[in-house]
Coordinates of C-alpha atoms in Angstrom, one line a residue:
M1 CA 83.5 59.3 36.7
S2 CA 83.6 58.7 40.3
D3 CA 86.4 56.3 41.1
P4 CA 84.8 53.7 43.3
S5 CA 88.2 52.5 45.6
I6 CA 86.1 55.9 47.3
P7 CA 82.9 55.2 49.5
V8 CA 79.8 57.0 48.4
N9 CA 77.0 57.5 50.7
E10 CA 73.3 57.3 49.2
D11 CA 73.5 61.1 47.7
G12 CA 76.7 59.9 45.8
L13 CA 78.9 61.9 48.1
P14 CA 82.0 60.6 48.9
E15 CA 81.4 59.0 52.5
R16 CA 82.4 60.8 56.2
T17 CA 84.6 58.5 58.1
Q18 CA 85.4 57.4 61.1
V19 CA 88.9 58.4 60.5
H20 CA 87.6 61.7 59.3
E21 CA 86.1 62.7 62.8
L22 CA 89.3 62.2 64.4
M23 CA 90.3 64.0 61.9
D24 CA 88.7 67.0 62.7
E25 CA 88.4 66.7 66.4
L26 CA 92.1 66.4 66.8
D27 CA 93.1 69.7 64.0
D28 CA 90.9 71.2 66.8
L29 CA 93.1 69.8 69.5
V30 CA 96.5 71.4 67.7
C31 CA 95.1 74.7 67.7
M32 CA 93.4 74.6 70.9
L33 CA 96.5 73.6 72.3
S34 CA 99.4 75.0 70.6
M35 CA 97.4 78.4 70.8
R36 CA 98.5 78.6 67.2
D37 CA 95.6 78.6 63.7
E38 CA 98.5 78.3 61.2
L39 CA 99.5 74.7 61.9
V40 CA 98.2 72.4 58.8
L41 CA 97.3 68.7 60.6
Q42 CA 98.1 66.3 57.9
A43 CA 96.8 62.6 57.9
G44 CA 100.5 61.2 56.3
P45 CA 100.3 57.7 55.1
P46 CA 100.4 54.1 57.7
G47 CA 104.0 54.5 58.9
S48 CA 104.6 57.9 58.2
G49 CA 104.8 58.5 62.3
W50 CA 103.5 61.5 64.7
F51 CA 105.7 64.4 65.0
F52 CA 105.2 68.2 63.9
Q53 CA 108.3 70.1 61.1
P54 CA 108.7 73.3 62.4
A55 CA 110.4 74.7 59.4
T56 CA 106.5 74.0 57.3
R57 CA 104.4 73.9 60.3
I58 CA 102.7 70.5 59.4
V59 CA 101.6 68.5 61.9
N60 CA 101.5 64.9 61.3
A61 CA 99.1 61.9 62.0
D62 CA 100.4 58.3 61.3
R63 CA 96.7 57.1 59.5
G64 CA 98.1 54.0 59.7
D65 CA 97.2 55.1 63.3
L66 CA 94.6 56.9 63.0
E67 CA 92.9 53.3 61.7
T68 CA 94.0 50.9 63.8
R69 CA 94.7 52.0 67.6
E70 CA 92.1 53.7 70.0
P71 CA 90.8 57.1 69.6
D72 CA 92.0 57.9 73.3
F73 CA 96.2 56.5 71.8
C74 CA 95.8 59.1 68.9
R75 CA 94.8 61.5 70.9
G76 CA 97.2 61.7 73.3
L77 CA 100.3 61.1 70.7
I78 CA 98.3 64.5 68.5
T79 CA 98.3 67.1 72.4
H80 CA 101.4 65.7 72.1
E81 CA 103.0 67.5 68.9
A82 CA 101.4 70.8 69.6
A83 CA 102.3 70.6 72.6
H84 CA 105.9 70.7 71.1
A85 CA 104.2 73.1 68.0
A86 CA 103.1 75.5 71.1
V87 CA 106.5 75.7 73.3
T88 CA 109.3 73.8 71.6
R89 CA 111.9 76.3 70.6
Y90 CA 115.3 75.9 70.8
F91 CA 115.3 74.9 67.1
D92 CA 115.7 78.6 66.3
M93 CA 118.3 79.0 69.6
I94 CA 121.1 76.8 68.7
P95 CA 123.6 76.0 66.3
R96 CA 123.2 73.4 63.5
R97 CA 126.9 72.3 63.9
L98 CA 125.5 71.2 67.4
F99 CA 123.5 68.7 65.4
E100 CA 125.6 66.9 63.7
G101 CA 125.6 63.7 64.8
P102 CA 122.6 61.5 67.4
H103 CA 124.3 63.3 71.0
L104 CA 122.8 66.8 71.1
P105 CA 120.0 66.0 69.8
T106 CA 119.2 63.0 71.5
L107 CA 119.2 64.5 74.8
L108 CA 117.8 67.2 74.3
N109 CA 115.0 65.7 72.0
V110 CA 113.8 63.8 75.8
I111 CA 114.4 66.2 78.4
E112 CA 112.4 68.4 76.1
D113 CA 109.8 65.5 75.8
C114 CA 109.4 65.9 79.6
R115 CA 109.2 69.1 80.3
I116 CA 106.0 69.7 77.1
E117 CA 104.0 66.9 79.1
E118 CA 104.2 68.5 81.8
W119 CA 103.0 71.8 80.4
L120 CA 100.8 69.4 78.3
Q121 CA 99.5 68.4 81.6
R122 CA 98.7 71.7 83.1
R123 CA 97.6 73.5 80.0
L124 CA 94.4 70.4 78.6
P125 CA 94.5 68.4 82.4
G126 CA 91.3 66.6 81.1
C127 CA 94.7 64.8 78.6
K128 CA 96.3 63.1 81.2
P129 CA 94.4 59.2 81.0
M130 CA 95.7 59.5 77.0
V131 CA 98.5 61.0 78.1
E132 CA 99.0 57.8 80.6
L133 CA 97.8 55.2 77.7
Y134 CA 100.3 55.9 74.8
N135 CA 103.4 56.6 77.2
N136 CA 102.9 53.5 78.7
I137 CA 102.1 52.0 75.4
L138 CA 105.0 53.5 74.0
F139 CA 107.4 53.5 77.6
A140 CA 107.8 49.7 77.5
P141 CA 109.6 47.9 75.0
L142 CA 112.3 50.9 75.5
L143 CA 112.3 49.1 79.1
E144 CA 113.1 46.0 78.1
P145 CA 115.9 44.6 79.1
D146 CA 116.9 43.2 76.1
Q147 CA 116.1 46.9 74.2
L148 CA 118.7 48.4 76.6
P149 CA 121.0 50.2 73.8
S150 CA 123.6 49.5 74.1
S151 CA 126.2 53.0 75.2
A152 CA 125.9 55.0 77.9
C153 CA 124.5 57.9 76.5
G154 CA 122.2 55.9 74.5
Q155 CA 121.0 54.4 78.4
F156 CA 121.9 57.6 80.0
C157 CA 119.2 58.7 77.8
M158 CA 116.2 55.8 78.8
S159 CA 117.4 56.8 82.7
I160 CA 115.5 59.9 82.5
L161 CA 112.4 58.4 80.5
G162 CA 112.2 56.0 82.6
R163 CA 113.1 58.3 86.1
W164 CA 110.5 60.9 85.1
W165 CA 107.5 58.1 83.7
Y166 CA 108.1 55.6 86.2
G167 CA 110.5 57.2 89.0
D168 CA 113.4 54.4 88.9
F169 CA 115.4 53.2 86.6
P170 CA 115.4 50.5 83.4
E171 CA 116.5 47.1 84.3
G172 CA 120.7 46.1 83.4
V173 CA 121.2 49.8 83.2
E174 CA 125.7 50.1 84.0
P175 CA 126.8 52.0 87.2
V176 CA 128.3 54.5 85.6
V177 CA 125.2 55.7 83.4
E178 CA 123.4 55.5 87.4
D179 CA 126.0 57.3 88.9
A180 CA 126.1 60.0 86.1
L181 CA 122.3 60.7 85.7
E182 CA 121.7 60.8 90.2
E183 CA 124.2 64.4 89.8
A184 CA 122.5 65.0 86.7
W185 CA 119.1 64.5 87.9
P186 CA 118.4 68.1 90.1
E187 CA 119.5 69.7 86.9
I188 CA 117.5 68.0 84.7
S189 CA 114.5 68.0 87.1
K190 CA 115.1 71.8 87.2
A191 CA 115.7 71.8 83.2
I192 CA 112.2 70.1 83.8
A193 CA 110.6 73.0 85.4
L194 CA 111.3 75.7 83.0
Q195 CA 107.9 76.0 81.4
P196 CA 106.2 78.6 79.7
P197 CA 102.2 79.6 80.8
A198 CA 100.0 76.9 79.9
V199 CA 97.2 80.1 79.1
F200 CA 96.8 83.9 76.5
V201 CA 99.8 86.4 78.3
D202 CA 99.2 89.9 77.6
A203 CA 102.2 91.3 75.4
E204 CA 102.5 95.1 77.2
P205 CA 103.7 93.7 80.4
V206 CA 106.1 90.8 79.0
R207 CA 107.8 93.4 76.1
A208 CA 109.7 95.5 78.1
L209 CA 111.3 91.9 79.7
Y210 CA 111.0 90.6 76.5
L211 CA 112.8 93.3 75.5
R212 CA 116.0 92.4 77.8
H213 CA 116.4 89.1 77.8
P214 CA 119.5 87.6 75.5
V215 CA 116.8 85.0 73.7
S216 CA 115.9 88.2 71.9
R217 CA 119.0 88.7 69.9
V218 CA 117.6 86.3 68.3
Y219 CA 114.7 86.6 67.1
L220 CA 115.4 90.7 66.1
T221 CA 115.1 89.5 61.9
K222 CA 111.7 87.6 63.0
D223 CA 110.1 90.2 65.1
F224 CA 110.5 93.1 62.3
G225 CA 107.4 93.9 61.7
N226 CA 105.4 91.3 63.5
S227 CA 105.7 91.4 67.1
P228 CA 104.7 87.9 68.2
T229 CA 102.4 87.3 71.3
G230 CA 102.9 88.0 75.1
I231 CA 102.5 84.6 75.5
E232 CA 105.1 83.5 72.6
M233 CA 107.4 86.5 73.9
M234 CA 107.1 83.8 77.4
V235 CA 107.6 80.5 75.4
R236 CA 110.6 81.5 74.1
M237 CA 112.7 82.5 76.8
Y238 CA 111.6 79.8 79.3
Q239 CA 113.0 77.6 76.3
Y240 CA 116.3 79.8 76.2
N241 CA 116.3 79.3 79.5
M242 CA 115.8 75.8 79.6
W243 CA 118.9 75.9 76.9
G244 CA 120.8 77.8 79.1
Q245 CA 119.8 74.8 82.7
V246 CA 121.2 71.6 80.0
Y247 CA 124.1 72.8 78.4
Q248 CA 126.0 74.2 81.7
Q249 CA 125.1 72.2 83.9
V250 CA 123.3 68.9 82.2
L251 CA 125.8 68.5 78.9
P252 CA 128.3 68.3 80.7
V253 CA 128.1 65.1 82.1
F254 CA 126.7 63.5 79.6
Q255 CA 129.3 64.2 77.3
R256 CA 132.0 62.7 80.4
L257 CA 129.2 59.4 79.2
Q258 CA 130.2 60.0 75.0
E259 CA 133.8 60.6 76.2
H260 CA 133.8 57.0 77.6
D261 CA 131.5 55.5 74.7
R262 CA 134.6 56.5 72.4
K263 CA 136.7 54.8 74.5
Q264 CA 134.2 51.3 75.2
M265 CA 132.6 51.3 71.8
G266 CA 133.8 53.5 69.2
E267 CA 132.1 54.5 65.3
K268 CA 129.5 51.8 67.6
A269 CA 127.8 54.2 70.3
N270 CA 127.4 56.2 67.5
Q271 CA 124.7 54.4 65.5
D272 CA 123.8 53.3 68.4
L273 CA 122.8 56.2 69.7
A274 CA 121.0 57.2 65.7
Q275 CA 119.4 54.2 66.2
L276 CA 117.8 55.6 69.5
L277 CA 116.9 59.1 68.2
S278 CA 114.8 57.3 65.9
Q279 CA 112.8 54.9 67.9
I280 CA 112.0 57.8 70.3
R281 CA 111.4 60.4 68.3
P282 CA 110.9 60.6 64.9
V283 CA 111.2 63.8 63.2
P284 CA 111.9 63.4 59.5
D285 CA 114.1 65.7 56.2
P286 CA 112.5 68.3 55.3
N287 CA 112.5 67.5 52.0
S288 CA 110.6 64.1 51.9
L289 CA 108.3 65.5 53.3
P290 CA 104.3 64.1 51.4
Q291 CA 102.4 67.2 50.4
T292 CA 100.5 69.1 52.4
G293 CA 96.9 67.4 51.8
G294 CA 93.9 68.5 54.2
G295 CA 93.0 70.5 57.3
R296 CA 93.8 74.0 58.1
Q297 CA 96.1 76.7 57.0
V298 CA 95.7 80.2 57.1
M299 CA 98.5 82.2 54.8
G300 CA 100.4 84.9 56.3
A301 CA 101.9 82.9 58.7
P302 CA 103.5 85.0 60.8
A303 CA 107.6 85.2 59.9
W304 CA 108.2 84.2 63.4
S305 CA 107.2 80.5 63.2
Q306 CA 109.8 79.5 61.0
A307 CA 112.5 78.0 61.3
A308 CA 115.8 80.4 62.2
G309 CA 118.7 79.6 59.0
P310 CA 121.7 80.1 59.7
G311 CA 123.7 83.3 60.1
P312 CA 124.5 86.8 62.7
G313 CA 121.4 87.2 63.3
G314 CA 120.0 83.4 64.5
A315 CA 122.1 81.7 67.3
A316 CA 123.1 84.2 69.7
G317 CA 125.0 84.3 72.6
L318 CA 124.5 82.4 75.6
S319 CA 127.4 79.3 76.2
A320 CA 130.9 79.0 74.9
A321 CA 129.8 76.7 72.0
I322 CA 127.6 79.7 70.0
A323 CA 130.3 82.4 70.7
S324 CA 133.2 80.4 69.3
A325 CA 130.6 80.5 66.0
L326 CA 131.3 84.1 65.3
A327 CA 135.4 83.3 66.7
A328 CA 137.8 85.5 64.7
D329 CA 140.1 84.7 62.8
P330 CA 143.7 87.0 63.2
H331 CA 144.4 88.1 59.6
D332 CA 139.9 88.7 59.2
K333 CA 139.7 92.3 59.5
Y334 CA 135.8 92.3 59.3
L335 CA 135.9 89.7 62.1
Q336 CA 137.7 91.1 65.0
T337 CA 135.8 94.3 64.5
W338 CA 132.4 92.4 63.7
Q339 CA 133.5 91.2 67.1
S340 CA 134.8 93.3 69.2
L341 CA 131.9 95.6 68.1
S342 CA 128.9 92.9 69.1
S343 CA 126.8 94.6 71.5
L344 CA 127.2 97.4 69.8
I345 CA 125.4 95.7 67.3
D346 CA 122.8 93.8 69.3
Q347 CA 122.1 96.9 71.0
L348 CA 121.6 99.3 68.0
A349 CA 119.4 96.8 66.2
Q350 CA 117.3 96.6 69.4
D351 CA 117.1 99.8 69.1
L352 CA 115.6 100.3 65.3
I353 CA 113.2 97.5 65.8
R354 CA 112.2 98.6 68.7
L355 CA 111.2 103.4 66.2
F356 CA 110.2 101.2 63.5
E357 CA 107.5 98.8 65.7
A358 CA 106.9 101.8 67.9
T359 CA 105.5 103.6 64.2
L360 CA 103.5 100.4 63.1
R361 CA 100.9 101.9 66.1
S362 CA 98.1 104.2 66.5
K363 CA 98.5 107.5 69.0
W364 CA 96.3 109.3 70.7
L365 CA 97.5 113.1 70.7
R366 CA 95.2 116.3 72.7
F367 CA 94.3 119.5 72.5
Q368 CA 93.0 118.2 69.3
S369 CA 90.0 120.9 67.4
S370 CA 87.8 117.7 66.1
G371 CA 88.1 114.2 66.4
T372 CA 86.3 111.0 67.7
R373 CA 87.1 111.6 71.4
L374 CA 87.3 113.8 74.7
D375 CA 90.4 114.7 76.3
V376 CA 89.1 115.1 80.0
R377 CA 91.8 116.8 81.6
T378 CA 90.8 119.6 79.5
V379 CA 87.2 119.4 79.5
M380 CA 87.4 119.6 83.1
Q381 CA 89.7 122.6 82.3
F382 CA 87.5 124.3 79.9
E383 CA 84.1 125.0 82.5
A384 CA 86.8 127.2 84.2
D385 CA 88.3 128.4 80.8
K386 CA 86.4 128.8 77.8
R387 CA 88.8 129.2 76.2
L388 CA 89.8 126.3 75.2
Y389 CA 86.8 125.1 73.6
D390 CA 88.8 124.3 70.0
R391 CA 91.5 121.8 72.6
I392 CA 89.3 119.5 74.8
W393 CA 89.3 116.2 71.2
R394 CA 91.6 113.1 71.0
R395 CA 92.3 112.5 67.7
R396 CA 94.6 109.0 66.2
T397 CA 97.1 108.9 64.4
V398 CA 97.6 106.9 61.5
P399 CA 100.5 104.1 61.7
K400 CA 103.3 104.3 58.9
R401 CA 104.9 102.2 58.2
I402 CA 108.7 102.8 58.2
D403 CA 109.8 101.4 55.1
P404 CA 114.2 102.1 55.2
A405 CA 116.9 101.5 53.4
F406 CA 120.7 102.6 54.1
I407 CA 123.2 104.0 51.7
L408 CA 127.2 104.7 53.8
L409 CA 129.5 106.3 51.2
M410 CA 132.9 107.0 52.8
D411 CA 136.1 108.1 52.5
V412 CA 139.3 106.4 51.2
S413 CA 142.0 109.5 50.1
G414 CA 145.4 109.6 51.2
S415 CA 144.3 111.2 54.0
M416 CA 142.3 108.4 56.0
G417 CA 144.9 106.9 55.9
G418 CA 146.3 105.3 60.2
D419 CA 143.7 105.2 62.4
P420 CA 141.5 107.3 60.8
I421 CA 140.5 104.8 57.8
E422 CA 140.8 102.2 60.7
H423 CA 137.8 103.6 62.9
A424 CA 135.8 104.2 59.6
F425 CA 135.6 100.9 59.1
E426 CA 134.0 99.7 62.4
G427 CA 130.8 102.4 61.2
V428 CA 131.6 100.0 58.4
V429 CA 130.5 96.8 60.0
L430 CA 128.4 97.9 62.3
M431 CA 125.8 99.3 59.4
T432 CA 126.1 95.9 57.9
E433 CA 125.5 93.6 60.9
V434 CA 122.4 95.2 61.6
C435 CA 121.2 96.1 58.1
A436 CA 122.0 92.0 57.3
R437 CA 120.4 91.3 61.1
L438 CA 117.1 93.4 60.6
G439 CA 116.8 92.6 56.6
I440 CA 116.8 96.2 56.0
P441 CA 119.2 96.9 52.4
V442 CA 122.5 98.6 52.0
D443 CA 124.3 99.7 49.6
I444 CA 127.8 100.2 50.2
W445 CA 130.4 103.7 47.9
T446 CA 133.8 104.5 49.0
F447 CA 135.7 107.2 47.5
G448 CA 138.9 108.6 46.8
N449 CA 140.1 109.6 43.8
K450 CA 137.5 107.6 41.8
A451 CA 133.4 105.7 43.4
Q452 CA 133.9 101.9 43.9
H453 CA 130.7 99.8 44.9
L454 CA 131.7 97.7 47.3
H455 CA 128.1 96.1 47.9
S456 CA 124.4 96.2 46.1
W457 CA 121.5 95.7 47.9
E458 CA 120.3 93.8 45.9
T459 CA 122.8 91.4 47.3
P460 CA 123.0 89.1 50.5
I461 CA 125.2 90.1 52.7
S462 CA 128.0 86.6 52.6
A463 CA 130.8 86.2 53.6
E464 CA 132.1 87.3 50.3
T465 CA 130.9 90.2 50.6
R466 CA 133.3 90.3 54.6
A467 CA 135.7 89.4 53.1
T468 CA 135.8 91.9 50.4
L469 CA 134.8 94.8 52.8
G470 CA 138.3 93.7 55.3
R471 CA 139.8 94.4 52.6
V472 CA 138.9 98.5 52.8
V473 CA 141.0 99.1 55.4
Q474 CA 144.5 98.9 52.7
Q475 CA 143.3 100.5 49.6
C476 CA 142.9 104.8 51.4
G477 CA 144.5 106.9 48.8
G478 CA 144.9 109.8 45.9
G479 CA 141.8 113.0 45.8
T480 CA 139.2 113.7 47.5
D481 CA 136.1 113.5 45.1
M482 CA 132.7 113.2 47.4
A483 CA 131.0 115.0 43.9
G484 CA 131.8 111.9 42.7
G485 CA 131.2 109.7 45.5
I486 CA 127.5 111.2 45.8
E487 CA 126.8 111.0 41.5
A488 CA 127.8 108.0 41.7
V489 CA 124.9 107.1 44.3
T490 CA 122.6 109.1 42.5
D491 CA 123.2 107.0 39.3
A492 CA 122.2 103.9 41.2
L493 CA 119.7 104.8 43.5
G494 CA 116.4 105.2 40.5
E495 CA 116.7 100.8 40.8
L496 CA 116.2 101.2 44.9
P497 CA 112.5 100.9 46.0
H498 CA 112.3 101.2 49.4
K499 CA 110.8 104.9 50.1
D500 CA 113.6 105.6 53.5
K501 CA 116.5 106.4 51.7
V502 CA 118.8 106.8 53.8
C503 CA 122.9 108.1 52.8
F504 CA 125.4 108.6 54.9
V505 CA 128.1 110.2 53.9
L506 CA 131.6 109.9 56.1
G507 CA 134.6 112.0 55.5
D508 CA 137.8 113.4 57.4
G509 CA 138.5 116.6 55.0
E510 CA 136.8 119.7 52.1
P511 CA 136.3 117.3 48.4
N512 CA 138.9 118.3 46.1
D513 CA 135.7 120.9 44.5
E514 CA 133.1 121.6 46.9
R515 CA 130.3 123.6 44.6
A516 CA 130.0 120.5 42.3
T517 CA 129.6 118.1 45.9
R518 CA 127.0 120.7 47.1
K519 CA 125.2 120.4 43.0
A520 CA 125.3 117.0 43.9
V521 CA 124.6 116.5 47.4
R522 CA 121.3 118.7 46.4
V523 CA 120.6 116.5 43.5
L524 CA 120.8 113.4 45.3
E525 CA 118.3 114.6 47.9
N526 CA 116.4 115.6 45.5
Q527 CA 115.4 111.8 44.5
D528 CA 113.6 111.8 48.4
C529 CA 116.3 110.6 50.1
T530 CA 118.2 111.6 52.8
V531 CA 122.4 112.8 53.3
L532 CA 124.0 112.5 56.3
G533 CA 127.3 113.9 57.0
L534 CA 129.7 112.5 59.7
G535 CA 133.0 113.9 59.7
I536 CA 135.9 111.9 61.1
G537 CA 138.5 113.9 63.4
N538 CA 139.2 118.0 64.3
S539 CA 138.3 120.4 61.9
T540 CA 135.9 118.6 60.3
E541 CA 133.6 121.1 61.1
N542 CA 133.6 122.9 57.5
L543 CA 132.0 119.9 55.7
G544 CA 128.3 120.9 57.2
R545 CA 128.5 122.9 54.6
F546 CA 127.5 121.0 51.8
F547 CA 124.7 118.8 54.6
N548 CA 121.4 119.4 56.2
D549 CA 122.5 117.6 59.3
G550 CA 125.1 115.1 60.1
L551 CA 127.9 115.0 63.4
Y552 CA 131.2 117.5 62.8
N553 CA 134.5 116.8 64.7
V554 CA 133.4 113.4 65.5
P555 CA 137.2 111.4 67.6
V556 CA 138.0 108.7 65.6
E557 CA 137.6 106.3 68.5
R558 CA 133.7 107.0 68.7
I559 CA 132.8 106.5 65.0
A560 CA 130.7 103.6 65.1
T561 CA 128.6 105.7 68.6
S562 CA 128.0 108.3 66.6
L563 CA 126.8 106.8 63.3
A564 CA 124.7 104.9 66.1
R565 CA 123.0 107.9 67.6
M566 CA 122.3 109.5 64.3
L567 CA 121.1 106.6 63.4
R568 CA 118.2 106.8 65.7
K569 CA 118.5 110.6 66.3
Y570 CA 117.0 110.2 62.5
F571 CA 114.2 107.6 63.4
L572 CA 112.8 108.9 66.4
N573 CA 113.1 112.4 64.3

């Protein structure tokens, strides 16, 4: 039996209401404006507000407004949220701890709203009347004297909107706020002007610029296997530059007002600003969002469209605040080493990303005896030299997806004490952090008198993992049972499902049992695992007798860079 509360037409089918028709139109607007077809538009319950939630890729339309407001008001608000989906990415770049409290979220929300609305009108010039309609409706009450926030920070944020939209301050603003905005306005204007192109951009001309830009570090893990589009790369670079402009030029002025509020109002200033934030752009907690309803949803959305999580790959390096998040405890060996190697880790991770992506693209091979495309140069030579008849074709290669997994096996015998283990530990940190950024599984083992498993590929790399690894430098002693270490790796290898397995063996001397070591290496290689040796210090060339490839006589201070070189060489080959 049909539900009597749902209107039906004369054929007994659910009747399409005016709201349904409007939602279809808004759905098309979201797709066209955002240039992202994986977004989900849903009609939330009355009072739920209008918002874009990046983590869930939901664009919410308030059903109460859909049923009671004029269509152009709803069209305007949906274009605003679609513009956020198109160009707002600061949630990927800024550590979540900086969003504790209402101050930075409110300031960024206000400046970002101005930035995306200017971009929106470049992307869709015909939407200007709709933008004017909803801004005049929404801004006017907020700028009334009796609605003015009590805090200087709140007045500063409202004054940005007033100056940008109406060209003037709201009535009743404190002189200290007027002075602050006059000082900061040229820099705020520059931040608003940092807008990406409003049309699609070809990826290839942009890629080299993007890979050199610091924002590419933020997205190393997300870009692995999911290369961003040209417009997405531009969006990220402009957002990163906008955040840098705000952090360096605007935030210091805002923080002076924050200190002013603290002295004048105490905790009430935070409450005042939190209330303003909820009025300007209420964004609910992801856990409180209603379930996804109808609308377009494309499965298999690219990983880069989701909000970044915390961790070393989530917020790299512009501001002192971000750098301080990685500040090393002087008693923490791992973090000290991690900090000292940060540039090498960044560079190696980016190099591997480029190498892995290159294998995913087909290439045209020249001088083939058969193929699907003639090699024009060779054909021209063939006119003069008929012996080239079997070299005139070009053939496309089949892309190969690299599926890597790394094993690191390190000597901790007595002879490794001092400088050798200190610098070998740099190799451990390098491997661990690069794998953490790229999502590559890594197994870490040591061997002395016996093998010890320090980290399993199944276990996430956590603070506890790093603390455990940091104690390795204090554990040197005993003999060099390399064979036992390799055998332990082989026994555990059967559970590792990845096809491109590489084991790096780091040591500074010959093993206790040469014959057993040779046998152990061959058995491991028969498990489809490449075994590479790295000889630490002088007179380690004899280690080359046990491995098909590797680097030997490596100065202790170059262990990390040599390991990076081996990784690049292996995947290039």
